[in-house]
PDB file of C-alpha atoms in Angstrom:
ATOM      1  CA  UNK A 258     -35.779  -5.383  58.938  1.00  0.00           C
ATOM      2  CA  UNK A 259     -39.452  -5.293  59.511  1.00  0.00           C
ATOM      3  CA  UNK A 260     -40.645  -8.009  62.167  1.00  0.00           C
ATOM      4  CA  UNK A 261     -43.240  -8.803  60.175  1.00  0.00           C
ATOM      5  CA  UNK A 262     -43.566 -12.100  58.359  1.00  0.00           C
ATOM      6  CA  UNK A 263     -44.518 -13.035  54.995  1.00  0.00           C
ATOM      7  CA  UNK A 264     -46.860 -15.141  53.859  1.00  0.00           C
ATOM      8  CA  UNK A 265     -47.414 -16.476  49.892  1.00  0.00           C
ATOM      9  CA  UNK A 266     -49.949 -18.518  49.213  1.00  0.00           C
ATOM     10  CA  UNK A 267     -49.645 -20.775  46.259  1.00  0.00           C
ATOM     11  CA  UNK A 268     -51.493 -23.814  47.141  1.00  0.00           C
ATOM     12  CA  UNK A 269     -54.914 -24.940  44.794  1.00  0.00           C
ATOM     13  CA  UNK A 270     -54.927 -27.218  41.972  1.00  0.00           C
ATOM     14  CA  UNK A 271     -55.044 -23.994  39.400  1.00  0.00           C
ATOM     15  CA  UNK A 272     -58.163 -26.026  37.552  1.00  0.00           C
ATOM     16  CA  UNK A 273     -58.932 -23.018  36.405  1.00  0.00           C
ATOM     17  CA  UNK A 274     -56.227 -22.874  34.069  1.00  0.00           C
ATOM     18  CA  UNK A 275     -56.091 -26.786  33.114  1.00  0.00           C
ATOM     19  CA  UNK A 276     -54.493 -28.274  30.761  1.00  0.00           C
ATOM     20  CA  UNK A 277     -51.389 -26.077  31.514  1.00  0.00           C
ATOM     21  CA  UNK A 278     -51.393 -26.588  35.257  1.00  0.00           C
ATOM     22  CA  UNK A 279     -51.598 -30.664  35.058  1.00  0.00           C
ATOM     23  CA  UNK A 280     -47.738 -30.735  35.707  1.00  0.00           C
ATOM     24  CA  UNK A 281     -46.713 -27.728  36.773  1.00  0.00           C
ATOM     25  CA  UNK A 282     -48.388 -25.267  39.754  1.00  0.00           C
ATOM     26  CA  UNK A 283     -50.008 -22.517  38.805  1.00  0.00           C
ATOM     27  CA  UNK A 284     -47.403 -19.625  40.422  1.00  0.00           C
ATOM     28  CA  UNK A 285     -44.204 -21.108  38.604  1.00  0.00           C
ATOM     29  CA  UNK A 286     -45.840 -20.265  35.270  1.00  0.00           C
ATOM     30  CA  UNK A 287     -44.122 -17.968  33.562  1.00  0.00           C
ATOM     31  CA  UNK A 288     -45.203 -14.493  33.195  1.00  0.00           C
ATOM     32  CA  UNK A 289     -43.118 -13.197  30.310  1.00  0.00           C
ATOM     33  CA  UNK A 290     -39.916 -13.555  31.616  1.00  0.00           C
ATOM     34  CA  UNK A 291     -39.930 -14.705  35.530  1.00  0.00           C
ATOM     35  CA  UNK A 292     -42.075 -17.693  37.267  1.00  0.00           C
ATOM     36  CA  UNK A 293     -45.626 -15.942  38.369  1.00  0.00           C
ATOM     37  CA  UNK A 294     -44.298 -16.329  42.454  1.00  0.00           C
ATOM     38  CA  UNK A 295     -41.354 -13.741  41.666  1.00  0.00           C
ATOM     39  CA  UNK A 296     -43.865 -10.773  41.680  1.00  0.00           C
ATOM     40  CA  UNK A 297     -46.188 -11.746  44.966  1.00  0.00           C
ATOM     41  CA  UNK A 298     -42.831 -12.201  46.141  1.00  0.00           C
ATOM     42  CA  UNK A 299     -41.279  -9.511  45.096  1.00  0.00           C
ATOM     43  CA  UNK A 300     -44.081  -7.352  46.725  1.00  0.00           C
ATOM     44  CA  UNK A 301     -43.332  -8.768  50.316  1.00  0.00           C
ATOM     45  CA  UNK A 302     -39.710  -7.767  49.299  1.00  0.00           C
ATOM     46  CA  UNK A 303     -40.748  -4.179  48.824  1.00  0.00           C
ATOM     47  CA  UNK A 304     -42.399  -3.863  52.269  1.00  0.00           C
ATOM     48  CA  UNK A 305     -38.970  -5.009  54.000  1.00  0.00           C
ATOM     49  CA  UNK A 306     -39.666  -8.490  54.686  1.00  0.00           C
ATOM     50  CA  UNK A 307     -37.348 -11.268  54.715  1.00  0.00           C
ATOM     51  CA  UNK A 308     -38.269 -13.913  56.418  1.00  0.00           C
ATOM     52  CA  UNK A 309     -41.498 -15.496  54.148  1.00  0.00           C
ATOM     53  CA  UNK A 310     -43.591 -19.074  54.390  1.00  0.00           C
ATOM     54  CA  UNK A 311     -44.523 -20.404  50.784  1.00  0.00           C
ATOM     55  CA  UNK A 312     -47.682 -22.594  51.311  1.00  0.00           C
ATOM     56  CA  UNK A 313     -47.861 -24.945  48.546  1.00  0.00           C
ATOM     57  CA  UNK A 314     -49.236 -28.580  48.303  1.00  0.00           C
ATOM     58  CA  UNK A 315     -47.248 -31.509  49.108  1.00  0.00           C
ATOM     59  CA  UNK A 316     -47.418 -32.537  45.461  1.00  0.00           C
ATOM     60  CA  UNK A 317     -45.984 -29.265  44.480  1.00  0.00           C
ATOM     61  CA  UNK A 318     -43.740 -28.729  46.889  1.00  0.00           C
ATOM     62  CA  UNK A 319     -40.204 -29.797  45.261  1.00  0.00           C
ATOM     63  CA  UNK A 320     -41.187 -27.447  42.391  1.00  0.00           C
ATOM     64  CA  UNK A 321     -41.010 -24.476  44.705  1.00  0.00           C
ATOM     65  CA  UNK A 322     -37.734 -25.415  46.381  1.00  0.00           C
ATOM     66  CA  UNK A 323     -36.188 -26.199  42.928  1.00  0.00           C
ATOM     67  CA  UNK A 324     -36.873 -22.667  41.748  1.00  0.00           C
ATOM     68  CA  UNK A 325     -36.390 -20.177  44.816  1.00  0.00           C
ATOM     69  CA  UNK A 326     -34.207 -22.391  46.852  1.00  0.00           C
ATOM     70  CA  UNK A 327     -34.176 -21.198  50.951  1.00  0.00           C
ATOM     71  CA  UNK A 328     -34.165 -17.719  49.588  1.00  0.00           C
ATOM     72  CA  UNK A 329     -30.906 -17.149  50.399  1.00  0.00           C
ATOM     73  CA  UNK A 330     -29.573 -15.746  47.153  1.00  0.00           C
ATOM     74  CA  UNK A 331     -32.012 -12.938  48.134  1.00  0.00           C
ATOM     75  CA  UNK A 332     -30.932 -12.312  51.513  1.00  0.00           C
ATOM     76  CA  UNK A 333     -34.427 -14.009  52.421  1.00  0.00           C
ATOM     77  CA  UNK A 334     -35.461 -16.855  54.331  1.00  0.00           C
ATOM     78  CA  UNK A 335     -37.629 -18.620  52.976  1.00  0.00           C
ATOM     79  CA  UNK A 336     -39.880 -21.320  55.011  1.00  0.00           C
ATOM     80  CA  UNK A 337     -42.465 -24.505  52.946  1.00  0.00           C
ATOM     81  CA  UNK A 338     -45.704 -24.790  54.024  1.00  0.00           C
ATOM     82  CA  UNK A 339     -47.597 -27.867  52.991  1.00  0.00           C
ATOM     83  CA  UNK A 340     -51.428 -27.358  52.307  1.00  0.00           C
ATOM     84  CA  UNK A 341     -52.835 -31.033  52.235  1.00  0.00           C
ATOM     85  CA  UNK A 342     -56.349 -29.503  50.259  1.00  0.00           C
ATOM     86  CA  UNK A 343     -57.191 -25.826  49.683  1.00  0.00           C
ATOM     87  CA  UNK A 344     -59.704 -25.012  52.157  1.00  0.00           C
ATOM     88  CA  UNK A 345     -60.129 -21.285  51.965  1.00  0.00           C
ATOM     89  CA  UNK A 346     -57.746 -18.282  52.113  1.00  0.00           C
ATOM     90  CA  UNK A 347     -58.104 -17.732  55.758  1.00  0.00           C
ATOM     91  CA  UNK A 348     -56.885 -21.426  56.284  1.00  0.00           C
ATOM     92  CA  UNK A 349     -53.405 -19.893  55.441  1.00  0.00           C
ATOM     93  CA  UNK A 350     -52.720 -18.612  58.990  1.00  0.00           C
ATOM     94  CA  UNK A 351     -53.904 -21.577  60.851  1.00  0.00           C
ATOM     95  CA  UNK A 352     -51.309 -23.595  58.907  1.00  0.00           C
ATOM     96  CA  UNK A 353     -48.707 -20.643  59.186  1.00  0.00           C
ATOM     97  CA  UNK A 354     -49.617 -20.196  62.959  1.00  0.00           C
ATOM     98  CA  UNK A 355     -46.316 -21.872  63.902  1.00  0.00           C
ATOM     99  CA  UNK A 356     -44.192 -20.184  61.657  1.00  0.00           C
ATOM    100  CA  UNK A 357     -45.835 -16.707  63.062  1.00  0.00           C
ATOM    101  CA  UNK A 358     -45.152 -17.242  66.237  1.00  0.00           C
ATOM    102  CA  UNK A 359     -47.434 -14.234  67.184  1.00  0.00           C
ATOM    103  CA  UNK A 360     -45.734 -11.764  64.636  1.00  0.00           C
ATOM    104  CA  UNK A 361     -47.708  -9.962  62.140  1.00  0.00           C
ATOM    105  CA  UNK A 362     -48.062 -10.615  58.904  1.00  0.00           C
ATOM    106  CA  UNK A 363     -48.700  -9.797  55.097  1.00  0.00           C
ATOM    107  CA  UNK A 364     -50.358 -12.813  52.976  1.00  0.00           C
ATOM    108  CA  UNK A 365     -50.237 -12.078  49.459  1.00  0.00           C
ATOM    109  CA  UNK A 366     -51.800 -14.577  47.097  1.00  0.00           C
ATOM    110  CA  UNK A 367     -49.417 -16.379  45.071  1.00  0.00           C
ATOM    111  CA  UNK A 368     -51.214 -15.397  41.492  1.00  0.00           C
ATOM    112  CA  UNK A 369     -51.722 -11.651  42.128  1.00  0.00           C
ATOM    113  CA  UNK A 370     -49.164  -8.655  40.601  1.00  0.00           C
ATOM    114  CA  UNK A 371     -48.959  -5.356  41.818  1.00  0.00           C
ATOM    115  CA  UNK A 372     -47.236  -2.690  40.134  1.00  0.00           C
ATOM    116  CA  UNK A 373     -47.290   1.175  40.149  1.00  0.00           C
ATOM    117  CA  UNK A 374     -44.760   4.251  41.468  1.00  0.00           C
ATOM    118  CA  UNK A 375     -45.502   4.642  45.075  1.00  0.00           C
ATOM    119  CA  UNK A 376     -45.809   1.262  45.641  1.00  0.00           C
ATOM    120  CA  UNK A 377     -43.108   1.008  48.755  1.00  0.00           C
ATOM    121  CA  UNK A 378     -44.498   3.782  50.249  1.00  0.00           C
ATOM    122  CA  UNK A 379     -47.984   2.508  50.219  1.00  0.00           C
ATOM    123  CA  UNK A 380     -46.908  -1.076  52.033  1.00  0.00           C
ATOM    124  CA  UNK A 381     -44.910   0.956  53.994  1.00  0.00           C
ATOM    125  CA  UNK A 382     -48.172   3.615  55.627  1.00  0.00           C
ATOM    126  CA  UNK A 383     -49.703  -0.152  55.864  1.00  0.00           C
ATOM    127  CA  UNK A 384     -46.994  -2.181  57.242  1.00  0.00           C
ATOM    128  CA  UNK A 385     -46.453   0.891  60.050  1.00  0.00           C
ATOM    129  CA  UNK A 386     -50.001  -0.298  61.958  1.00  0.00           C
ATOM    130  CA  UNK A 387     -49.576  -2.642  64.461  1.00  0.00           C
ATOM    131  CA  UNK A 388     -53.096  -3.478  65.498  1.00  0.00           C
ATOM    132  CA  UNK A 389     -55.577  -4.524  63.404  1.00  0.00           C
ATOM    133  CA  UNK A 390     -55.736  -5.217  59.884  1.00  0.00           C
ATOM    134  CA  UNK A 391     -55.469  -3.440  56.094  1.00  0.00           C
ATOM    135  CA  UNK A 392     -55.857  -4.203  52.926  1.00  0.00           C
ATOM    136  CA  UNK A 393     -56.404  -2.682  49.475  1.00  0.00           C
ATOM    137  CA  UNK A 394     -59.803  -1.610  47.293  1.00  0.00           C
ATOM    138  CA  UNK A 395     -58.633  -1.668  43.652  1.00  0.00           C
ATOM    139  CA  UNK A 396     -61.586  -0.267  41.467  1.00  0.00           C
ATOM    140  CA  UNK A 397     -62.659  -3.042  38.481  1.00  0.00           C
ATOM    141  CA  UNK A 398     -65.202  -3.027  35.952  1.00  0.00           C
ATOM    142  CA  UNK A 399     -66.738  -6.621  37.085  1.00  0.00           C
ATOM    143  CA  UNK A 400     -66.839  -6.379  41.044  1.00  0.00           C
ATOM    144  CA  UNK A 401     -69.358  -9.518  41.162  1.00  0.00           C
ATOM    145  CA  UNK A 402     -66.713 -11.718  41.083  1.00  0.00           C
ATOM    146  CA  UNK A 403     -64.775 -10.382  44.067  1.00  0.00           C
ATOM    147  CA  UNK A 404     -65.172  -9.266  47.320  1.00  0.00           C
ATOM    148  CA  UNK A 405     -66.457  -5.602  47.457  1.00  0.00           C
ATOM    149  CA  UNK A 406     -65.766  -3.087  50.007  1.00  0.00           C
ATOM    150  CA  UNK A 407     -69.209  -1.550  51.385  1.00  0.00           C
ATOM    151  CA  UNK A 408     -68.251   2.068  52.236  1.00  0.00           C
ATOM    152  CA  UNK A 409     -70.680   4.158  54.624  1.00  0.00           C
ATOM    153  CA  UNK A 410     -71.204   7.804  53.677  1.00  0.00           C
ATOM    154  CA  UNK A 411     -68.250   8.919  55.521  1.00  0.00           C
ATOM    155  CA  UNK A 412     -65.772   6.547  53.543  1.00  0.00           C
ATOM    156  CA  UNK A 413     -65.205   4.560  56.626  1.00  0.00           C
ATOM    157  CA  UNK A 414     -65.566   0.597  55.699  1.00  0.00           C
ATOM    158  CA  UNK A 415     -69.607  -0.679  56.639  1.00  0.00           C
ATOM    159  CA  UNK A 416     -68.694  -4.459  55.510  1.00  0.00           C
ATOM    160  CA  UNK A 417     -66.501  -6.767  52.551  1.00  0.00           C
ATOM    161  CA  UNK A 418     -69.231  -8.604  50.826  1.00  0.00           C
ATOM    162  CA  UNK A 419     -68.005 -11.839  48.840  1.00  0.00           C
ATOM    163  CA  UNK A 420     -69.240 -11.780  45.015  1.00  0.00           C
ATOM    164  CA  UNK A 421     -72.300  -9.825  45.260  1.00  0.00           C
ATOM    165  CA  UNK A 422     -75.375 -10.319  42.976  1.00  0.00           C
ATOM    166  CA  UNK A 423     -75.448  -6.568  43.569  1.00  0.00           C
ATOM    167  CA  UNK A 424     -71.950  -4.777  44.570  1.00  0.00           C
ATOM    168  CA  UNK A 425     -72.287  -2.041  47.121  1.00  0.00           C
ATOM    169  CA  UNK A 426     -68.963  -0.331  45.324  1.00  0.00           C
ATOM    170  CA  UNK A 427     -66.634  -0.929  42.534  1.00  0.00           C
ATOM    171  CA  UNK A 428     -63.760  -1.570  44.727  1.00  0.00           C
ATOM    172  CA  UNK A 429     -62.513  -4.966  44.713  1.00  0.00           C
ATOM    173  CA  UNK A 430     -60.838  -6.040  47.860  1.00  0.00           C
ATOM    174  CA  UNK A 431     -56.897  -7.415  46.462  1.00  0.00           C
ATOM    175  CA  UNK A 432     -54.993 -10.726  47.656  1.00  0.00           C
ATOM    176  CA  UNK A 433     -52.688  -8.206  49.878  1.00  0.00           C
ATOM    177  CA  UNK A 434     -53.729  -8.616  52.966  1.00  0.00           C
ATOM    178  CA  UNK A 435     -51.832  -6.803  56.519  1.00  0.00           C
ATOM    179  CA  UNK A 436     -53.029  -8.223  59.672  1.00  0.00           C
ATOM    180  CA  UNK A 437     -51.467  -8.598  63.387  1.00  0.00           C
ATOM    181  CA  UNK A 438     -50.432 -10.904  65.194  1.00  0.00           C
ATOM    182  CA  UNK A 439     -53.823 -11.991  66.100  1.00  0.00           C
ATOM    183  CA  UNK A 440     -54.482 -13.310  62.748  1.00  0.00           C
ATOM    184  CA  UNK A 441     -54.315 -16.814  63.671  1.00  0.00           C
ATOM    185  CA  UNK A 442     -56.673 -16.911  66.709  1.00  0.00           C
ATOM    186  CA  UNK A 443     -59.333 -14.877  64.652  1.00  0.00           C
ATOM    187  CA  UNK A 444     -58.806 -17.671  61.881  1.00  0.00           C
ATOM    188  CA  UNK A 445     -59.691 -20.288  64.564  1.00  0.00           C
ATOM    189  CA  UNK A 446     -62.940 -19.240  65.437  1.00  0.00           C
ATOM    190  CA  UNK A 447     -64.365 -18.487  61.339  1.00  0.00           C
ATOM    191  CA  UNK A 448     -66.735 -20.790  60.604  1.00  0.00           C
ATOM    192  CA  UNK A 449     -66.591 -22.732  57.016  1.00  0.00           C
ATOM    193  CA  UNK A 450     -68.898 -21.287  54.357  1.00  0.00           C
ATOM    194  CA  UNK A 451     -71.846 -22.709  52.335  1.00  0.00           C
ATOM    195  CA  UNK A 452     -68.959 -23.897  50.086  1.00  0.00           C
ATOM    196  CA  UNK A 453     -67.235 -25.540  52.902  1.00  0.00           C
ATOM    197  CA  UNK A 454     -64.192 -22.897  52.747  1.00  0.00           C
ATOM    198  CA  UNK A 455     -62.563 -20.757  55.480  1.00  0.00           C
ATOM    199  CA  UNK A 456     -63.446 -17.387  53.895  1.00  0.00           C
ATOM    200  CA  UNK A 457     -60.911 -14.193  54.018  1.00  0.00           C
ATOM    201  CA  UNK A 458     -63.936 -12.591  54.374  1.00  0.00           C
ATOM    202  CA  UNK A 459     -65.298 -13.925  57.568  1.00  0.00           C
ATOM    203  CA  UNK A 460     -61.689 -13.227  59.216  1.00  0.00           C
ATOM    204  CA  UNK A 461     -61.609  -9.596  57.909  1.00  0.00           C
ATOM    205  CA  UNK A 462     -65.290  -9.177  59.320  1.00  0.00           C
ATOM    206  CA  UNK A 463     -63.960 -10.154  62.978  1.00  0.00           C
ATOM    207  CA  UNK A 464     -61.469  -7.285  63.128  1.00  0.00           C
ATOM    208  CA  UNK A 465     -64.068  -5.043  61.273  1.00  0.00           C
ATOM    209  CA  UNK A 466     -66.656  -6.062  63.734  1.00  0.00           C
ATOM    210  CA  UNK A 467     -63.841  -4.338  66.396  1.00  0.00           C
ATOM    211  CA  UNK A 468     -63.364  -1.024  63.750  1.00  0.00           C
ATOM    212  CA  UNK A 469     -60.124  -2.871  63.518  1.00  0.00           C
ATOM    213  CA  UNK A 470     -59.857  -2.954  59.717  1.00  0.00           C
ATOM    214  CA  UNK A 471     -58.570  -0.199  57.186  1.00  0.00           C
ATOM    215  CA  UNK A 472     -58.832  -0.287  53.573  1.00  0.00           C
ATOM    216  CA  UNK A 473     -56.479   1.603  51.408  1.00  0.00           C
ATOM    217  CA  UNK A 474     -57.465   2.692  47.779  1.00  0.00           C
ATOM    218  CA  UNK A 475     -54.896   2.155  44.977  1.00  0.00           C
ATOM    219  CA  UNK A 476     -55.357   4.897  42.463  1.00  0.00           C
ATOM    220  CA  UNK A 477     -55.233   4.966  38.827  1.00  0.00           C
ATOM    221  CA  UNK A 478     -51.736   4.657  39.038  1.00  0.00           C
ATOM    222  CA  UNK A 479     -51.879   1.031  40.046  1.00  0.00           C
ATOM    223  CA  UNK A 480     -52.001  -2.032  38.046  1.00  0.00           C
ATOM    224  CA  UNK A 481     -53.511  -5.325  39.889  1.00  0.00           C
ATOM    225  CA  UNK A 482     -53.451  -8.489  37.723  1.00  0.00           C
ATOM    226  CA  UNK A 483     -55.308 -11.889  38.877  1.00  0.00           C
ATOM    227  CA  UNK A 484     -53.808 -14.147  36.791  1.00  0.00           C
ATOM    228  CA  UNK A 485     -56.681 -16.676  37.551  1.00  0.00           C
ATOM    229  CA  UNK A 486     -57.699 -17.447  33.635  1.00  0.00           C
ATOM    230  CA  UNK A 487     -55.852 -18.295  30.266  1.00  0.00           C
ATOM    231  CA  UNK A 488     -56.893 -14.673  29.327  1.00  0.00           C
ATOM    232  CA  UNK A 489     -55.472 -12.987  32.250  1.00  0.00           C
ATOM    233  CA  UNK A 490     -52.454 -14.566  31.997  1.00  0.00           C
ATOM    234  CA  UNK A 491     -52.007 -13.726  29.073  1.00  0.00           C
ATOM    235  CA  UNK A 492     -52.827  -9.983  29.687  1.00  0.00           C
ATOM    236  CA  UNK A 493     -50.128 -10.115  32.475  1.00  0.00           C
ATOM    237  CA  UNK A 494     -47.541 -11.475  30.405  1.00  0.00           C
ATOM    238  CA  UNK A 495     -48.109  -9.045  27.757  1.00  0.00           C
ATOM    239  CA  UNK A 496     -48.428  -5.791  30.482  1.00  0.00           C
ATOM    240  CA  UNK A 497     -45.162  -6.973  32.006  1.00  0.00           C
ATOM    241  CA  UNK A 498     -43.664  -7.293  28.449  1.00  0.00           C
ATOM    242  CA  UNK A 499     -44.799  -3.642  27.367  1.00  0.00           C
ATOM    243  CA  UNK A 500     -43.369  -2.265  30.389  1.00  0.00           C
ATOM    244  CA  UNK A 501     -39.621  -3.862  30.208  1.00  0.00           C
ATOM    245  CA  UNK A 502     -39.284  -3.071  26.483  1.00  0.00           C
ATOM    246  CA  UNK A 503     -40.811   0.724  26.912  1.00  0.00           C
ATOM    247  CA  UNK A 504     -38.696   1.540  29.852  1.00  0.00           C
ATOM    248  CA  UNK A 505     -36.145  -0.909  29.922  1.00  0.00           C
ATOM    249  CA  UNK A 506     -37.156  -1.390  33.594  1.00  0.00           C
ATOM    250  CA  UNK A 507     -37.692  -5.231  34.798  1.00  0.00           C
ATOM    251  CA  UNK A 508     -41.007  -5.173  36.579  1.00  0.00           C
ATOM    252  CA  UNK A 509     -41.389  -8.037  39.883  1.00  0.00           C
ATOM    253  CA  UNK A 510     -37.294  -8.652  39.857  1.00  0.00           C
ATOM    254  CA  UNK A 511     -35.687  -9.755  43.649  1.00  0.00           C
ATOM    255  CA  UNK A 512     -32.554  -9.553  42.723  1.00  0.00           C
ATOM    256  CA  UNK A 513     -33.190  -5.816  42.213  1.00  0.00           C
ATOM    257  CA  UNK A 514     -34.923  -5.497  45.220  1.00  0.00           C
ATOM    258  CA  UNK A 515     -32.341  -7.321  47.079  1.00  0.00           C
ATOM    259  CA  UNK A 516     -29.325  -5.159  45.839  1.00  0.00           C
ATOM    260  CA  UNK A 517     -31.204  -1.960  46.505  1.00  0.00           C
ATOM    261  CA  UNK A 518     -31.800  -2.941  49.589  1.00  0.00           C
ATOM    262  CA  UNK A 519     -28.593  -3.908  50.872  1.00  0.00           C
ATOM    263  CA  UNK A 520     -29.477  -7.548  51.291  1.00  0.00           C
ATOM    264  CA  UNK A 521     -27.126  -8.747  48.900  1.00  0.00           C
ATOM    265  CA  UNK A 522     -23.836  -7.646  47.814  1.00  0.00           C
ATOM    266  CA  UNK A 523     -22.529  -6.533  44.335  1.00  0.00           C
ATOM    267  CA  UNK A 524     -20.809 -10.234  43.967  1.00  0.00           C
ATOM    268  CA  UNK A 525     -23.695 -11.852  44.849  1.00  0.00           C
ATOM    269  CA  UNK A 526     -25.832  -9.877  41.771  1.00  0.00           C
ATOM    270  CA  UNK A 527     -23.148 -10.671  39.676  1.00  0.00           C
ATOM    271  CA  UNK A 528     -23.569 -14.631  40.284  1.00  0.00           C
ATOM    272  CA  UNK A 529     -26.897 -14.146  39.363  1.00  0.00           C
ATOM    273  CA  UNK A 530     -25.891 -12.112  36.573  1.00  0.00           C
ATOM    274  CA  UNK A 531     -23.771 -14.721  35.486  1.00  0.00           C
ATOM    275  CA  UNK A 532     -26.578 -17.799  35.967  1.00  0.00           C
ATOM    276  CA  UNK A 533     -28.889 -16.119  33.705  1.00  0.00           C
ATOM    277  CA  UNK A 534     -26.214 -14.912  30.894  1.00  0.00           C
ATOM    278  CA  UNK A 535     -27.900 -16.159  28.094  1.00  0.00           C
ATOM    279  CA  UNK A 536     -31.070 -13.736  29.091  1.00  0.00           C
ATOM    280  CA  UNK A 537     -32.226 -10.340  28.901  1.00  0.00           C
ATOM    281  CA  UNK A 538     -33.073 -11.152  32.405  1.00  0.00           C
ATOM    282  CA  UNK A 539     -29.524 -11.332  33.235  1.00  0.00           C
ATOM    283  CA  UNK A 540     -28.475  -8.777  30.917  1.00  0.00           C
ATOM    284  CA  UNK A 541     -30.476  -6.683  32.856  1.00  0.00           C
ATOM    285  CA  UNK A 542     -29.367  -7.619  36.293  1.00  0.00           C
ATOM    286  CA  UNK A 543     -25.468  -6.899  34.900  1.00  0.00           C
ATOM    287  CA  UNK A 544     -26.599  -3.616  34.234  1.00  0.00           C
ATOM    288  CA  UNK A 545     -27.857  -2.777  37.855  1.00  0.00           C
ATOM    289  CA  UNK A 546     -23.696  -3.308  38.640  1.00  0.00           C
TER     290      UNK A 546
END
């Protein structure tokens, strides 16, 4: 077990995505066949952690703890985080600071799916640093609306800008983000924007102000979904959809995870098995026995 800790954050209002998101939070939606927080989640799961905060708002809350429980079914342990108003992503480890207790960490955002073969091994080459920070350029076709990584002439990271009118690159900086245990303290000191938000931005510059900060490409083998719009969702239920009927081959599944990785036992799979009979989804989990 890694001593890392995990961190999902699946706070905001999802206004984006209103009417839908009135009474439910945006990461229990489903995506095809799971709640959206079963693939961030699963994701942490991949790079051996087990013990994970879930920030969410107070409002929200119960919802989380009605559908993943204290994790235990997993083999995790699972922490709530309440987030009284989404003030920026780099608020997440000032109210996680507690839980961290100077660990390290990997924040994945709460709306975000990663998929592709050499996945493990990727968080793995990240998860193996224990100073400073990483995270992950993915290459899109509309990098204005993220932050870009600026790369110097020698492929060595110059700065992240945060939606530029002009990018500097095509590589979009993902909502996977490993940093040490210093995470917290850098948080502390970042100033809040001209939109009154604690960027991820600002707290990435500090440790690349240091040379601190590595960024990773993922290939064309990778999929990264932001499931931010009606579209997108969409998109991301119909990807995960294609995949499971082509290859038979549940993509974002813990129980999976779990069993493979000797955090659960064959009885416990079965109970889960047996929970979601009526499914594919548990079809699928009696056929991992």
């Amino acid at each position: 077990m890694t001593d890392r800790k995990g961190i999902i954050l699946a706070g905001g209002t999802g206004s984006r995505l209103h009417p839908i998101t009135i009474g439910i939070s945006k990461q229990l939606l489903p995506i095809y066949d799971k709640p959206m927080i079963f693939y961030p989640l699963s994701v942490l799961m991949l790079a051996g952690i087990r013990e994970i905060a879930v920030i969410t708002t107070p409002h929200d809350r119960a919802q989380f703890e009605r559908t993943l429980g204290d994790g235990s079914q997993w083999g995790l342990s699972l922490t709530y985080i309440e987030q009284p108003s989404p003030d920026g992503l780099a608020q997440a480890y000032l109210l996680a600071a507690d839980f961290l207790d100077g660990a390290p960490s990997v924040m994945v955002l709460g709306d975000n799916i990663f998929f592709g073969h050499g996945l493990p091994e990727q968080l793995a080459r990240a998860g193996r640093l224990t100073t400073g920070g990483t995270v992950f350029g993915y290459r899109v076709n509309d990098p204005e609306r993220y932050g870009v990584v600026d790369f110097a002439e020698d492929g060595s990271v110059r700065a992240i800008v945060e939606k530029p009118d002009i990018p500097p690159s095509r590589y979009a900086v993902t909502g996977l983000y490993f940093l040490d245990g210093t995470a917290p303290e850098r948080a502390r000191a970042v100033q809040p924007s001209d939109r009154g938000e604690l960027e991820i931005t600002s707290l990435l510059e500090s440790y690349l102000s240091e040379g601190q900060l590595q960024v990773q490409q993922m290939g064309r083998g990778y999929a990264w979904l932001d499931t931010g719009t009606h579209a997108s969702l969409l998109d991301a239920g119909n990807f995960v959809r294609t995949l499971s009927q082509r290859q038979g081959q549940q993509v974002g599944c813990p129980e999976e995870i779990a069993f493979l990785s000797g955090w659960i036992s064959a009885a416990d799979l079965e109970a889960r098995a047996d929970l979601f009979a009526k499914t594919d989804y548990g079809s699928y989990l009696r056929g991992l026995l």
